[in-house]
Short mmCIF file of N, CA and C in Angstrom, two decimals:
data_model
loop_
_atom_site.label_atom_id
_atom_site.label_comp_id
_atom_site.label_asym_id
_atom_site.label_seq_id
_atom_site.Cartn_x
_atom_site.Cartn_y
_atom_site.Cartn_z
N MET A 1 -1.28 7.09 12.65
CA MET A 1 -1.84 5.84 12.20
C MET A 1 -1.05 4.69 12.81
N SER A 2 -1.75 3.73 13.34
CA SER A 2 -1.04 2.60 13.96
C SER A 2 -0.47 1.68 12.90
N ASN A 3 0.61 1.03 13.26
CA ASN A 3 1.24 0.09 12.35
C ASN A 3 0.28 -1.06 12.04
N ARG A 4 -0.51 -1.47 13.03
CA ARG A 4 -1.49 -2.55 12.83
C ARG A 4 -2.50 -2.17 11.75
N SER A 5 -2.96 -0.93 11.77
CA SER A 5 -3.94 -0.47 10.78
C SER A 5 -3.33 -0.41 9.39
N ARG A 6 -2.09 0.08 9.32
CA ARG A 6 -1.39 0.16 8.03
C ARG A 6 -1.16 -1.26 7.48
N GLU A 7 -0.80 -2.18 8.35
CA GLU A 7 -0.61 -3.57 7.94
C GLU A 7 -1.92 -4.16 7.43
N ALA A 8 -3.02 -3.88 8.10
CA ALA A 8 -4.33 -4.38 7.66
C ALA A 8 -4.69 -3.82 6.29
N LEU A 9 -4.42 -2.54 6.07
CA LEU A 9 -4.71 -1.95 4.76
C LEU A 9 -3.85 -2.59 3.69
N MET A 10 -2.58 -2.82 3.97
CA MET A 10 -1.71 -3.48 2.99
C MET A 10 -2.27 -4.86 2.65
N GLN A 11 -2.72 -5.60 3.65
CA GLN A 11 -3.26 -6.94 3.41
C GLN A 11 -4.55 -6.87 2.60
N ALA A 12 -5.39 -5.87 2.85
CA ALA A 12 -6.62 -5.70 2.08
C ALA A 12 -6.30 -5.37 0.62
N ILE A 13 -5.30 -4.51 0.41
CA ILE A 13 -4.88 -4.18 -0.96
C ILE A 13 -4.32 -5.42 -1.65
N PHE A 14 -3.57 -6.23 -0.91
CA PHE A 14 -3.05 -7.49 -1.44
C PHE A 14 -4.21 -8.40 -1.85
N GLN A 15 -5.22 -8.52 -1.01
CA GLN A 15 -6.39 -9.35 -1.32
C GLN A 15 -7.09 -8.84 -2.58
N MET A 16 -7.21 -7.53 -2.70
CA MET A 16 -7.85 -6.93 -3.87
C MET A 16 -7.12 -7.38 -5.14
N GLU A 17 -5.79 -7.34 -5.12
CA GLU A 17 -4.99 -7.74 -6.27
C GLU A 17 -5.05 -9.24 -6.50
N ALA A 18 -4.87 -10.02 -5.45
CA ALA A 18 -4.82 -11.47 -5.58
C ALA A 18 -6.14 -12.06 -6.07
N GLN A 19 -7.24 -11.45 -5.67
CA GLN A 19 -8.55 -11.98 -6.04
C GLN A 19 -9.19 -11.21 -7.20
N SER A 20 -8.49 -10.21 -7.72
CA SER A 20 -9.05 -9.35 -8.77
C SER A 20 -10.46 -8.90 -8.39
N ASN A 21 -10.59 -8.42 -7.16
CA ASN A 21 -11.89 -8.04 -6.63
C ASN A 21 -11.72 -6.73 -5.88
N THR A 22 -12.43 -5.71 -6.31
CA THR A 22 -12.31 -4.40 -5.69
C THR A 22 -13.56 -4.02 -4.89
N SER A 23 -14.37 -4.99 -4.57
CA SER A 23 -15.65 -4.70 -3.93
C SER A 23 -15.51 -4.36 -2.45
N ASP A 24 -16.47 -3.58 -1.99
CA ASP A 24 -16.54 -3.29 -0.55
C ASP A 24 -16.82 -4.57 0.23
N GLU A 25 -17.52 -5.50 -0.39
CA GLU A 25 -17.82 -6.78 0.26
C GLU A 25 -16.52 -7.53 0.59
N LEU A 26 -15.59 -7.55 -0.34
CA LEU A 26 -14.29 -8.19 -0.10
C LEU A 26 -13.64 -7.57 1.13
N LEU A 27 -13.64 -6.25 1.20
CA LEU A 27 -13.03 -5.56 2.33
C LEU A 27 -13.73 -5.92 3.64
N GLU A 28 -15.05 -5.92 3.64
CA GLU A 28 -15.78 -6.21 4.87
C GLU A 28 -15.54 -7.64 5.35
N VAL A 29 -15.50 -8.59 4.43
CA VAL A 29 -15.20 -9.98 4.79
C VAL A 29 -13.80 -10.05 5.39
N PHE A 30 -12.85 -9.37 4.77
CA PHE A 30 -11.48 -9.33 5.28
C PHE A 30 -11.44 -8.74 6.69
N LEU A 31 -12.12 -7.62 6.89
CA LEU A 31 -12.10 -6.96 8.21
C LEU A 31 -12.73 -7.84 9.30
N GLN A 32 -13.69 -8.66 8.91
CA GLN A 32 -14.36 -9.51 9.90
C GLN A 32 -13.61 -10.82 10.15
N SER A 33 -12.85 -11.28 9.17
CA SER A 33 -12.24 -12.61 9.29
C SER A 33 -10.76 -12.58 9.69
N ASN A 34 -10.08 -11.47 9.50
CA ASN A 34 -8.67 -11.38 9.81
C ASN A 34 -8.50 -10.88 11.24
N GLU A 35 -7.84 -11.67 12.08
CA GLU A 35 -7.70 -11.34 13.50
C GLU A 35 -7.01 -10.00 13.72
N ARG A 36 -5.94 -9.75 13.00
CA ARG A 36 -5.22 -8.47 13.18
C ARG A 36 -6.07 -7.31 12.68
N ALA A 37 -6.81 -7.53 11.60
CA ALA A 37 -7.64 -6.46 11.04
C ALA A 37 -8.78 -6.10 11.99
N LYS A 38 -9.23 -7.06 12.79
CA LYS A 38 -10.31 -6.78 13.73
C LYS A 38 -9.91 -5.71 14.73
N LYS A 39 -8.61 -5.57 14.98
CA LYS A 39 -8.11 -4.61 15.96
C LYS A 39 -7.62 -3.32 15.29
N ALA A 40 -7.74 -3.24 13.99
CA ALA A 40 -7.26 -2.07 13.24
C ALA A 40 -8.30 -0.95 13.28
N ASP A 41 -7.85 0.24 12.90
CA ASP A 41 -8.74 1.39 12.75
C ASP A 41 -9.52 1.18 11.44
N LYS A 42 -10.73 0.70 11.57
CA LYS A 42 -11.51 0.32 10.39
C LYS A 42 -11.85 1.52 9.50
N LYS A 43 -12.04 2.68 10.09
CA LYS A 43 -12.32 3.88 9.29
C LYS A 43 -11.14 4.17 8.37
N TYR A 44 -9.93 4.11 8.91
CA TYR A 44 -8.72 4.34 8.11
C TYR A 44 -8.59 3.27 7.02
N VAL A 45 -8.82 2.00 7.36
CA VAL A 45 -8.67 0.92 6.38
C VAL A 45 -9.70 1.09 5.26
N ARG A 46 -10.94 1.38 5.62
CA ARG A 46 -11.98 1.58 4.59
C ARG A 46 -11.65 2.76 3.68
N GLU A 47 -11.22 3.87 4.30
CA GLU A 47 -10.87 5.05 3.52
C GLU A 47 -9.69 4.77 2.59
N GLY A 48 -8.64 4.16 3.12
CA GLY A 48 -7.46 3.85 2.31
C GLY A 48 -7.77 2.87 1.19
N PHE A 49 -8.59 1.87 1.48
CA PHE A 49 -8.97 0.88 0.47
C PHE A 49 -9.73 1.57 -0.66
N ALA A 50 -10.71 2.41 -0.30
CA ALA A 50 -11.50 3.10 -1.32
C ALA A 50 -10.63 4.04 -2.15
N LEU A 51 -9.73 4.77 -1.49
CA LEU A 51 -8.84 5.68 -2.22
C LEU A 51 -7.92 4.92 -3.18
N CYS A 52 -7.39 3.80 -2.72
CA CYS A 52 -6.52 2.99 -3.57
C CYS A 52 -7.31 2.45 -4.76
N ARG A 53 -8.45 1.86 -4.47
CA ARG A 53 -9.30 1.28 -5.53
C ARG A 53 -9.71 2.35 -6.54
N ASP A 54 -10.16 3.50 -6.07
CA ASP A 54 -10.70 4.52 -6.95
C ASP A 54 -9.61 5.24 -7.75
N ASN A 55 -8.37 5.15 -7.31
CA ASN A 55 -7.25 5.84 -7.98
C ASN A 55 -6.18 4.87 -8.49
N ILE A 56 -6.54 3.60 -8.62
CA ILE A 56 -5.57 2.54 -8.92
C ILE A 56 -4.80 2.80 -10.22
N GLU A 57 -5.46 3.33 -11.23
CA GLU A 57 -4.76 3.57 -12.49
C GLU A 57 -3.68 4.63 -12.33
N ASP A 58 -4.00 5.72 -11.64
CA ASP A 58 -3.01 6.77 -11.39
C ASP A 58 -1.88 6.25 -10.49
N ILE A 59 -2.25 5.51 -9.47
CA ILE A 59 -1.24 4.94 -8.56
C ILE A 59 -0.30 4.03 -9.32
N ASP A 60 -0.84 3.16 -10.16
CA ASP A 60 0.00 2.25 -10.93
C ASP A 60 0.88 2.98 -11.94
N ARG A 61 0.39 4.08 -12.50
CA ARG A 61 1.23 4.89 -13.40
C ARG A 61 2.42 5.47 -12.64
N ILE A 62 2.17 5.91 -11.42
CA ILE A 62 3.26 6.46 -10.59
C ILE A 62 4.27 5.35 -10.30
N ILE A 63 3.78 4.16 -9.95
CA ILE A 63 4.69 3.04 -9.67
C ILE A 63 5.51 2.73 -10.92
N ASP A 64 4.86 2.63 -12.07
CA ASP A 64 5.59 2.34 -13.31
C ASP A 64 6.62 3.43 -13.63
N LYS A 65 6.28 4.68 -13.34
CA LYS A 65 7.19 5.79 -13.63
C LYS A 65 8.49 5.68 -12.83
N TYR A 66 8.40 5.29 -11.57
CA TYR A 66 9.56 5.31 -10.68
C TYR A 66 10.20 3.94 -10.45
N SER A 67 9.58 2.92 -10.92
CA SER A 67 10.07 1.57 -10.68
C SER A 67 11.07 1.17 -11.75
N ARG A 68 12.23 0.76 -11.31
CA ARG A 68 13.25 0.29 -12.26
C ARG A 68 13.10 -1.21 -12.42
N ASP A 69 13.16 -1.68 -13.61
CA ASP A 69 13.25 -3.10 -13.93
C ASP A 69 11.95 -3.89 -13.71
N TRP A 70 10.96 -3.33 -13.06
CA TRP A 70 9.72 -4.06 -12.80
C TRP A 70 8.52 -3.21 -13.19
N SER A 71 7.69 -3.75 -14.06
CA SER A 71 6.42 -3.07 -14.33
C SER A 71 5.41 -3.57 -13.31
N VAL A 72 4.32 -2.87 -13.16
CA VAL A 72 3.28 -3.26 -12.22
C VAL A 72 2.84 -4.70 -12.47
N GLY A 73 2.71 -5.09 -13.72
CA GLY A 73 2.24 -6.43 -14.06
C GLY A 73 3.21 -7.54 -13.70
N ARG A 74 4.49 -7.23 -13.57
CA ARG A 74 5.50 -8.26 -13.28
C ARG A 74 5.99 -8.24 -11.83
N MET A 75 5.59 -7.23 -11.11
CA MET A 75 6.07 -7.02 -9.74
C MET A 75 5.48 -8.04 -8.77
N PRO A 76 6.26 -8.51 -7.80
CA PRO A 76 5.69 -9.39 -6.78
C PRO A 76 4.50 -8.70 -6.09
N LYS A 77 3.44 -9.45 -5.84
CA LYS A 77 2.20 -8.87 -5.31
C LYS A 77 2.40 -8.18 -3.95
N VAL A 78 3.28 -8.69 -3.13
CA VAL A 78 3.52 -8.04 -1.84
C VAL A 78 4.14 -6.66 -2.07
N ASP A 79 5.15 -6.58 -2.92
CA ASP A 79 5.80 -5.29 -3.20
C ASP A 79 4.80 -4.32 -3.84
N LEU A 80 4.02 -4.82 -4.77
CA LEU A 80 3.01 -3.98 -5.42
C LEU A 80 2.01 -3.45 -4.40
N SER A 81 1.56 -4.31 -3.50
CA SER A 81 0.59 -3.90 -2.47
C SER A 81 1.19 -2.84 -1.55
N LEU A 82 2.45 -3.02 -1.19
CA LEU A 82 3.11 -2.04 -0.33
C LEU A 82 3.30 -0.71 -1.03
N LEU A 83 3.67 -0.73 -2.29
CA LEU A 83 3.82 0.51 -3.04
C LEU A 83 2.47 1.20 -3.23
N ARG A 84 1.44 0.43 -3.52
CA ARG A 84 0.10 1.03 -3.64
C ARG A 84 -0.32 1.66 -2.32
N LEU A 85 -0.04 0.98 -1.22
CA LEU A 85 -0.35 1.52 0.10
C LEU A 85 0.37 2.85 0.30
N ALA A 86 1.67 2.86 0.08
CA ALA A 86 2.47 4.06 0.32
C ALA A 86 2.00 5.22 -0.56
N ILE A 87 1.79 4.96 -1.82
CA ILE A 87 1.39 6.04 -2.72
C ILE A 87 -0.02 6.53 -2.40
N THR A 88 -0.90 5.63 -2.01
CA THR A 88 -2.24 6.05 -1.58
C THR A 88 -2.13 7.01 -0.41
N GLU A 89 -1.33 6.65 0.57
CA GLU A 89 -1.19 7.50 1.75
C GLU A 89 -0.51 8.83 1.40
N ILE A 90 0.54 8.77 0.62
CA ILE A 90 1.30 9.98 0.28
C ILE A 90 0.48 10.93 -0.59
N MET A 91 -0.20 10.40 -1.59
CA MET A 91 -0.90 11.25 -2.55
C MET A 91 -2.31 11.64 -2.13
N TYR A 92 -2.99 10.79 -1.39
CA TYR A 92 -4.42 11.01 -1.15
C TYR A 92 -4.80 11.17 0.33
N MET A 93 -3.91 10.86 1.23
CA MET A 93 -4.20 10.99 2.65
C MET A 93 -3.22 12.02 3.22
N LYS A 94 -3.40 13.24 2.79
CA LYS A 94 -2.44 14.33 3.02
C LYS A 94 -2.16 14.61 4.50
N GLU A 95 -3.08 14.20 5.38
CA GLU A 95 -2.88 14.48 6.80
C GLU A 95 -1.79 13.60 7.42
N LEU A 96 -1.38 12.55 6.72
CA LEU A 96 -0.36 11.65 7.24
C LEU A 96 1.04 12.20 6.95
N ASN A 97 1.95 11.98 7.86
CA ASN A 97 3.33 12.42 7.72
C ASN A 97 4.06 11.51 6.72
N VAL A 98 4.58 12.10 5.66
CA VAL A 98 5.21 11.36 4.57
C VAL A 98 6.39 10.53 5.05
N ALA A 99 7.21 11.09 5.92
CA ALA A 99 8.39 10.37 6.41
C ALA A 99 7.97 9.14 7.23
N ILE A 100 6.94 9.28 8.04
CA ILE A 100 6.46 8.14 8.83
C ILE A 100 5.87 7.08 7.91
N VAL A 101 5.10 7.52 6.92
CA VAL A 101 4.53 6.58 5.95
C VAL A 101 5.66 5.77 5.31
N ALA A 102 6.68 6.46 4.81
CA ALA A 102 7.79 5.78 4.14
C ALA A 102 8.47 4.78 5.08
N ASN A 103 8.79 5.21 6.29
CA ASN A 103 9.47 4.33 7.24
C ASN A 103 8.65 3.10 7.58
N GLU A 104 7.37 3.29 7.84
CA GLU A 104 6.54 2.15 8.23
C GLU A 104 6.28 1.19 7.08
N VAL A 105 6.13 1.71 5.87
CA VAL A 105 5.96 0.83 4.71
C VAL A 105 7.24 0.03 4.45
N ILE A 106 8.38 0.65 4.63
CA ILE A 106 9.65 -0.06 4.45
C ILE A 106 9.79 -1.17 5.50
N GLU A 107 9.37 -0.90 6.72
CA GLU A 107 9.39 -1.94 7.77
C GLU A 107 8.47 -3.10 7.40
N LEU A 108 7.30 -2.79 6.85
CA LEU A 108 6.39 -3.85 6.40
C LEU A 108 7.02 -4.64 5.25
N ALA A 109 7.75 -3.96 4.38
CA ALA A 109 8.43 -4.63 3.27
C ALA A 109 9.47 -5.62 3.78
N LYS A 110 10.20 -5.21 4.81
CA LYS A 110 11.21 -6.11 5.39
C LYS A 110 10.54 -7.33 6.03
N ARG A 111 9.36 -7.12 6.56
CA ARG A 111 8.64 -8.20 7.24
C ARG A 111 7.93 -9.16 6.27
N TYR A 112 7.32 -8.61 5.23
CA TYR A 112 6.49 -9.41 4.33
C TYR A 112 7.13 -9.71 2.98
N GLY A 113 8.06 -8.88 2.55
CA GLY A 113 8.62 -9.03 1.21
C GLY A 113 9.85 -9.91 1.18
N SER A 114 10.52 -9.86 0.06
CA SER A 114 11.77 -10.61 -0.10
C SER A 114 12.90 -9.84 0.58
N GLU A 115 14.09 -10.40 0.54
CA GLU A 115 15.22 -9.73 1.19
C GLU A 115 15.55 -8.40 0.54
N ASN A 116 15.17 -8.20 -0.72
CA ASN A 116 15.45 -6.94 -1.42
C ASN A 116 14.27 -5.96 -1.41
N SER A 117 13.13 -6.37 -0.91
CA SER A 117 11.92 -5.54 -0.98
C SER A 117 12.09 -4.20 -0.28
N GLY A 118 12.66 -4.20 0.90
CA GLY A 118 12.81 -2.95 1.64
C GLY A 118 13.59 -1.91 0.88
N ARG A 119 14.73 -2.32 0.33
CA ARG A 119 15.58 -1.40 -0.44
C ARG A 119 14.86 -0.91 -1.69
N TYR A 120 14.22 -1.84 -2.38
CA TYR A 120 13.54 -1.50 -3.63
C TYR A 120 12.40 -0.51 -3.38
N ILE A 121 11.57 -0.81 -2.40
CA ILE A 121 10.43 0.04 -2.08
C ILE A 121 10.91 1.39 -1.57
N ASN A 122 11.96 1.40 -0.79
CA ASN A 122 12.54 2.65 -0.31
C ASN A 122 12.95 3.53 -1.49
N GLY A 123 13.56 2.94 -2.50
CA GLY A 123 13.99 3.70 -3.67
C GLY A 123 12.82 4.31 -4.43
N VAL A 124 11.78 3.53 -4.63
CA VAL A 124 10.61 4.03 -5.37
C VAL A 124 9.92 5.13 -4.56
N ILE A 125 9.67 4.87 -3.29
CA ILE A 125 8.99 5.87 -2.45
C ILE A 125 9.83 7.15 -2.37
N GLY A 126 11.14 6.99 -2.24
CA GLY A 126 12.03 8.15 -2.19
C GLY A 126 11.89 9.04 -3.41
N LYS A 127 11.80 8.43 -4.58
CA LYS A 127 11.65 9.21 -5.82
C LYS A 127 10.30 9.92 -5.86
N VAL A 128 9.25 9.25 -5.41
CA VAL A 128 7.92 9.87 -5.37
C VAL A 128 7.96 11.09 -4.46
N ILE A 129 8.52 10.94 -3.29
CA ILE A 129 8.59 12.04 -2.32
C ILE A 129 9.44 13.19 -2.85
N GLU A 130 10.57 12.84 -3.48
CA GLU A 130 11.44 13.86 -4.08
C GLU A 130 10.68 14.73 -5.06
N ASP A 131 9.90 14.09 -5.94
CA ASP A 131 9.14 14.84 -6.94
C ASP A 131 8.07 15.70 -6.29
N LEU A 132 7.50 15.25 -5.20
CA LEU A 132 6.50 16.06 -4.50
C LEU A 132 7.11 17.31 -3.90
N ASP A 133 8.36 17.20 -3.46
CA ASP A 133 9.04 18.32 -2.82
C ASP A 133 9.46 19.40 -3.83
N GLU A 134 9.54 19.03 -5.09
CA GLU A 134 9.99 19.99 -6.12
C GLU A 134 8.89 20.94 -6.53
#
């Protein structure tokens, strides 16, 4: 999966949260209007968006389980979007390499999040992966 496509999916998940809108129409408008998203793998973005949307309650429970000090409702939207992206890929897109997913999401956290986002997201994702390995 290209980093551009993963970034586009993160941005679409962010839009879903920011606008409280989970519609396919929101996604299609985003894919048509965002310059970087226009160059992304649209099949991957659509699939990831649908998987995240359709499993959001389970994904958020996983985030709440492994997140220290921040509940989903209080978490910065960028961090929440990145964690939702990572967990969607790890739990529901089994063909993707978990280590690559983790590394690329952490890089996006360093780029889009606060100075502590990378470390925080790394910790949460690490715990999710650890439990999967057991």
